[in-house]
XYZ file of C-alpha atoms in Angstrom:
324
model
C -28.865 6.209 51.936
C -25.253 5.312 51.134
C -22.922 8.024 49.912
C -21.250 7.956 46.501
C -18.379 5.483 46.414
C -15.308 4.800 44.293
C -14.101 1.321 43.482
C -10.453 0.276 43.538
C -10.591 -0.072 39.762
C -11.661 3.561 39.433
C -8.756 4.625 41.638
C -6.347 2.617 39.475
C -7.812 4.145 36.318
C -7.208 7.640 37.667
C -3.640 6.726 38.598
C -2.955 5.251 35.166
C -4.262 8.335 33.339
C -2.202 10.632 35.565
C 0.964 8.569 35.101
C 0.530 8.464 31.323
C 0.092 12.235 31.133
C 3.163 12.773 33.308
C 5.321 10.476 31.165
C 4.524 12.190 27.862
C 5.853 15.554 26.646
C 3.804 18.360 28.170
C 2.835 19.712 24.744
C 1.161 16.435 23.729
C -2.552 16.089 24.430
C -4.330 13.025 25.819
C -7.970 12.935 24.702
C -10.067 10.594 26.835
C -12.812 8.466 25.295
C -16.173 8.079 26.970
C -17.512 4.536 27.112
C -14.835 1.832 27.079
C -15.128 -0.176 23.873
C -11.462 -1.128 23.630
C -10.014 2.373 23.194
C -9.455 4.481 26.305
C -7.785 7.573 24.901
C -6.015 9.136 21.941
C -2.615 10.794 22.213
C -2.262 13.749 19.822
C 1.141 15.190 19.003
C 2.004 18.875 19.236
C 5.363 20.600 18.815
C 6.413 23.979 20.131
C 6.884 26.571 17.396
C 8.550 29.354 19.410
C 11.849 29.519 21.282
C 10.153 30.244 24.604
C 7.988 27.140 24.195
C 4.744 28.953 24.855
C 2.886 27.990 21.676
C 2.531 24.493 20.233
C 0.794 23.436 17.036
C -0.683 20.087 16.152
C 1.289 17.772 13.885
C -1.777 15.883 12.691
C -0.317 12.730 14.229
C -1.732 10.476 16.928
C -2.181 6.954 18.196
C -4.915 5.156 20.120
C -4.325 3.809 23.613
C -5.753 0.902 25.515
C -4.777 1.826 29.058
C -4.311 -0.911 31.642
C -2.927 -0.818 35.163
C -1.984 -3.302 37.851
C -0.339 -3.368 41.259
C 0.851 -6.955 40.788
C 2.433 -7.124 37.341
C 4.384 -10.303 36.701
C 7.856 -9.556 35.379
C 9.651 -12.393 33.620
C 11.871 -13.225 30.660
C 10.669 -14.519 27.311
C 12.796 -16.671 25.031
C 12.848 -15.304 21.495
C 14.318 -17.402 18.708
C 15.674 -16.461 15.322
C 12.952 -16.989 12.742
C 11.892 -16.344 9.175
C 9.594 -13.554 8.036
C 6.135 -14.497 9.346
C 4.514 -12.234 6.734
C 5.668 -14.724 4.089
C 4.888 -18.069 5.686
C 4.370 -20.160 8.788
C 6.527 -19.640 11.855
C 9.855 -21.481 11.637
C 12.191 -20.908 14.581
C 15.896 -21.578 14.927
C 16.132 -23.090 18.402
C 19.922 -22.729 18.324
C 19.677 -18.941 18.095
C 17.985 -17.460 21.134
C 17.824 -14.312 23.237
C 16.014 -13.719 26.517
C 13.894 -10.589 26.643
C 12.778 -9.032 29.957
C 9.016 -8.564 29.757
C 5.969 -7.512 31.713
C 3.101 -9.980 31.329
C -0.531 -8.969 31.027
C -3.654 -11.033 30.399
C -5.795 -9.388 27.716
C -9.380 -10.386 26.953
C -9.997 -11.835 23.510
C -12.787 -9.330 22.887
C -10.209 -6.535 23.161
C -7.799 -8.350 20.856
C -10.439 -8.989 18.188
C -11.673 -5.397 18.381
C -8.178 -4.047 17.802
C -7.522 -6.539 15.016
C -10.651 -5.284 13.236
C -9.261 -1.730 13.229
C -6.491 -2.802 10.859
C -2.854 -1.756 10.840
C -2.924 1.843 9.586
C -4.048 3.290 12.931
C -1.821 2.005 15.741
C -3.410 0.969 19.016
C -0.902 0.878 21.848
C -1.421 -1.182 24.955
C -0.047 1.000 27.748
C 0.493 -0.894 30.979
C 0.971 1.100 34.181
C 2.627 -0.442 37.223
C 0.772 1.432 39.961
C 3.430 0.531 42.538
C 6.469 1.884 40.699
C 4.474 4.166 38.347
C 6.449 2.834 35.390
C 4.618 2.761 32.058
C 5.248 0.301 29.224
C 3.865 0.258 25.674
C 3.248 -2.330 22.970
C 1.636 -1.826 19.551
C -1.167 -4.373 19.623
C -1.873 -4.242 15.866
C 1.695 -5.370 15.195
C 1.782 -7.833 18.083
C -1.299 -9.603 16.745
C 0.239 -10.071 13.280
C 3.885 -10.620 14.208
C 3.631 -12.606 17.447
C 0.170 -13.767 18.468
C -1.114 -15.285 15.208
C 2.181 -16.956 14.148
C 2.577 -18.539 17.581
C -1.088 -19.466 18.099
C -3.157 -19.598 14.878
C -6.244 -20.690 16.865
C -5.954 -17.728 19.238
C -9.493 -16.479 18.513
C -11.014 -19.516 20.231
C -9.393 -18.570 23.551
C -10.986 -16.389 26.197
C -7.834 -14.324 26.664
C -4.136 -14.280 25.816
C -1.015 -13.390 27.748
C 0.667 -10.364 26.201
C 4.427 -9.970 26.616
C 5.586 -6.356 26.755
C 9.358 -5.766 26.625
C 10.335 -3.724 29.661
C 12.702 -1.837 27.355
C 9.494 -0.289 25.951
C 9.234 2.124 28.849
C 7.528 5.460 28.251
C 9.888 8.259 29.241
C 10.046 11.904 28.207
C 13.443 11.592 26.515
C 14.232 11.802 22.814
C 15.456 8.200 22.519
C 12.444 6.850 24.395
C 9.988 8.894 22.310
C 11.268 7.570 18.970
C 8.819 4.671 19.004
C 5.807 6.805 19.890
C 6.662 9.365 17.206
C 6.954 6.568 14.638
C 3.543 5.179 15.582
C 2.013 8.652 15.407
C 3.200 9.047 11.817
C 1.993 5.632 10.664
C -1.230 6.679 8.925
C 0.735 9.275 6.937
C 3.220 6.595 5.928
C 0.521 4.282 4.578
C -1.020 7.164 2.641
C 2.369 7.933 1.088
C 2.967 4.265 0.260
C -0.289 4.127 -1.729
C 0.624 7.347 -3.525
C 4.115 6.139 -4.497
C 2.678 2.890 -5.852
C 0.154 4.785 -7.978
C 2.869 7.066 -9.362
C 5.136 4.153 -10.270
C 2.320 2.404 -12.140
C 1.693 5.583 -14.145
C 5.392 5.822 -15.031
C 5.269 2.184 -16.125
C 2.309 3.058 -18.367
C 4.366 5.797 -20.020
C 7.080 3.198 -20.630
C 4.654 0.593 -21.980
C 5.593 -1.871 -19.230
C 2.047 -2.736 -18.143
C -1.366 -3.332 -19.689
C -3.061 -0.289 -21.220
C 0.163 1.615 -21.956
C -0.109 5.361 -22.424
C 2.771 6.782 -24.442
C 3.027 10.567 -24.234
C 5.434 13.208 -25.592
C 8.584 14.112 -23.669
C 7.281 17.488 -22.507
C 4.099 15.942 -21.120
C 6.021 13.091 -19.465
C 8.448 15.520 -17.862
C 5.576 17.632 -16.572
C 3.935 14.550 -15.081
C 7.152 13.564 -13.291
C 7.456 17.128 -11.946
C 3.927 16.842 -10.594
C 4.726 13.480 -8.988
C 7.849 14.921 -7.356
C 6.010 17.957 -5.986
C 3.163 15.852 -4.610
C 5.599 13.377 -3.057
C 7.624 16.118 -1.391
C 4.425 17.579 0.080
C 3.783 14.376 2.014
C 4.334 15.030 5.705
C 6.591 12.031 6.241
C 10.049 13.404 5.568
C 10.754 14.944 8.969
C 10.814 13.088 12.251
C 12.296 9.975 10.658
C 15.946 10.603 11.464
C 15.959 7.163 13.106
C 14.988 5.404 9.830
C 17.558 6.240 7.187
C 15.743 4.872 4.079
C 13.168 7.676 4.389
C 15.929 10.276 4.495
C 17.625 8.696 1.465
C 14.441 8.773 -0.611
C 13.795 12.370 0.401
C 17.285 13.353 -0.730
C 16.802 11.502 -4.024
C 13.531 13.332 -4.708
C 15.226 16.671 -4.094
C 18.015 15.682 -6.490
C 15.436 14.689 -9.117
C 13.639 18.009 -8.659
C 16.913 19.820 -9.321
C 17.566 17.694 -12.434
C 14.097 18.513 -13.749
C 14.734 22.213 -13.287
C 17.615 21.907 -15.782
C 15.415 20.137 -18.330
C 15.535 16.727 -20.030
C 17.046 16.373 -23.499
C 14.987 14.452 -26.094
C 17.765 11.891 -26.551
C 17.724 11.219 -22.783
C 13.964 10.681 -22.577
C 14.019 6.876 -22.355
C 16.915 6.732 -19.894
C 15.298 9.441 -17.793
C 12.110 7.408 -17.382
C 14.181 4.322 -16.548
C 15.998 6.356 -13.888
C 12.643 7.441 -12.451
C 11.006 4.014 -12.433
C 13.924 1.692 -11.711
C 15.699 3.869 -9.164
C 13.691 6.723 -7.632
C 10.251 5.119 -7.490
C 11.563 1.610 -7.008
C 13.123 2.804 -3.756
C 10.049 4.832 -2.809
C 7.720 1.856 -3.236
C 10.194 -0.420 -1.473
C 9.704 1.656 1.672
C 6.367 -0.118 2.183
C 8.034 -3.543 1.919
C 10.670 -2.581 4.467
C 7.975 -1.125 6.690
C 6.081 -4.416 6.719
C 9.143 -6.618 7.196
C 11.143 -4.479 9.619
C 9.349 -1.468 11.083
C 6.212 -3.327 12.141
C 8.404 -5.687 14.155
C 10.117 -2.874 16.029
C 9.569 -2.996 19.803
C 8.028 -6.467 19.687
C 9.197 -9.273 22.039
C 11.021 -10.910 19.114
C 14.599 -11.694 18.170
C 14.657 -9.217 15.284
C 13.264 -6.438 17.455
C 16.166 -6.730 19.884
C 18.534 -5.986 16.993
C 16.645 -3.101 15.391
C 14.525 -1.292 17.974
C 16.769 0.255 20.572
C 19.834 2.520 20.639
C 23.086 0.722 21.510
C 23.944 0.564 25.174
C 26.877 2.647 26.375
C 29.067 -0.425 26.846
C 28.349 -1.545 23.271
C 29.225 1.916 21.926
C 32.552 1.867 23.783
C 33.407 -1.631 22.526
C 32.561 -0.717 18.946
């Protein structure tokens, strides 16, 4: 009787899991899935809470991983052209405006692509590709790639057996603060979408108090002020305000909410009631709800193999900092 054997694929899988764990911060946890139905593991974020870094607590943030490995990855360059916002219409490229992006190419089965597409966009699924020769690891958010690259460039993609995925080699997983920015942003995504829905609800209720929408609900100043206080407190409790130092609009809105909270503590005069509600709706909550628009147009294109991503995703190189 033959002894138990291991296939080359099993060896590669073990290497890829080991490399991924080694590339991530030691306090993060990689939870492996059992059967492979498109998701191989979940990365859960923890942060140390003591100076000696002996105790870490969960942040309630994570992302899914589809883990792939190869010992013969094809490295190439991909031409990326200036283009319009593909969330608003068909792909229109400016062939006179082009950059070349170094990429790692990987052929992904259509069944995997369709499975990930069905998950939606609130829970990020990252394709992590391990080069088993160099033990480099690269990531790409497949949810965003499907919407921002694959569908605009090939609307009939679903009829294909597989598609070539282009992963920017700048998307290398390293245990450094700059390199972890992307992963931290993906881990916070579900919290962001929850906050976006909340801000939209609050704005609609403020509009109702102002009589700006159907079924208006006019209420006395004291009741309106109390409602705004409640909205501010609930908004500030959302766990989105830290860890976004790389995306300034979040910091601005956080500061504006704190300023509004301080204004409310001093009280609102009856003669200022109307202007106060205008300030809340047209400034504070307009900017809060606009975060979701910016997220769709800009953030979801971060770290993609696209022209816009090259301008917005990565810290400036040392030579660029010196020249500036």
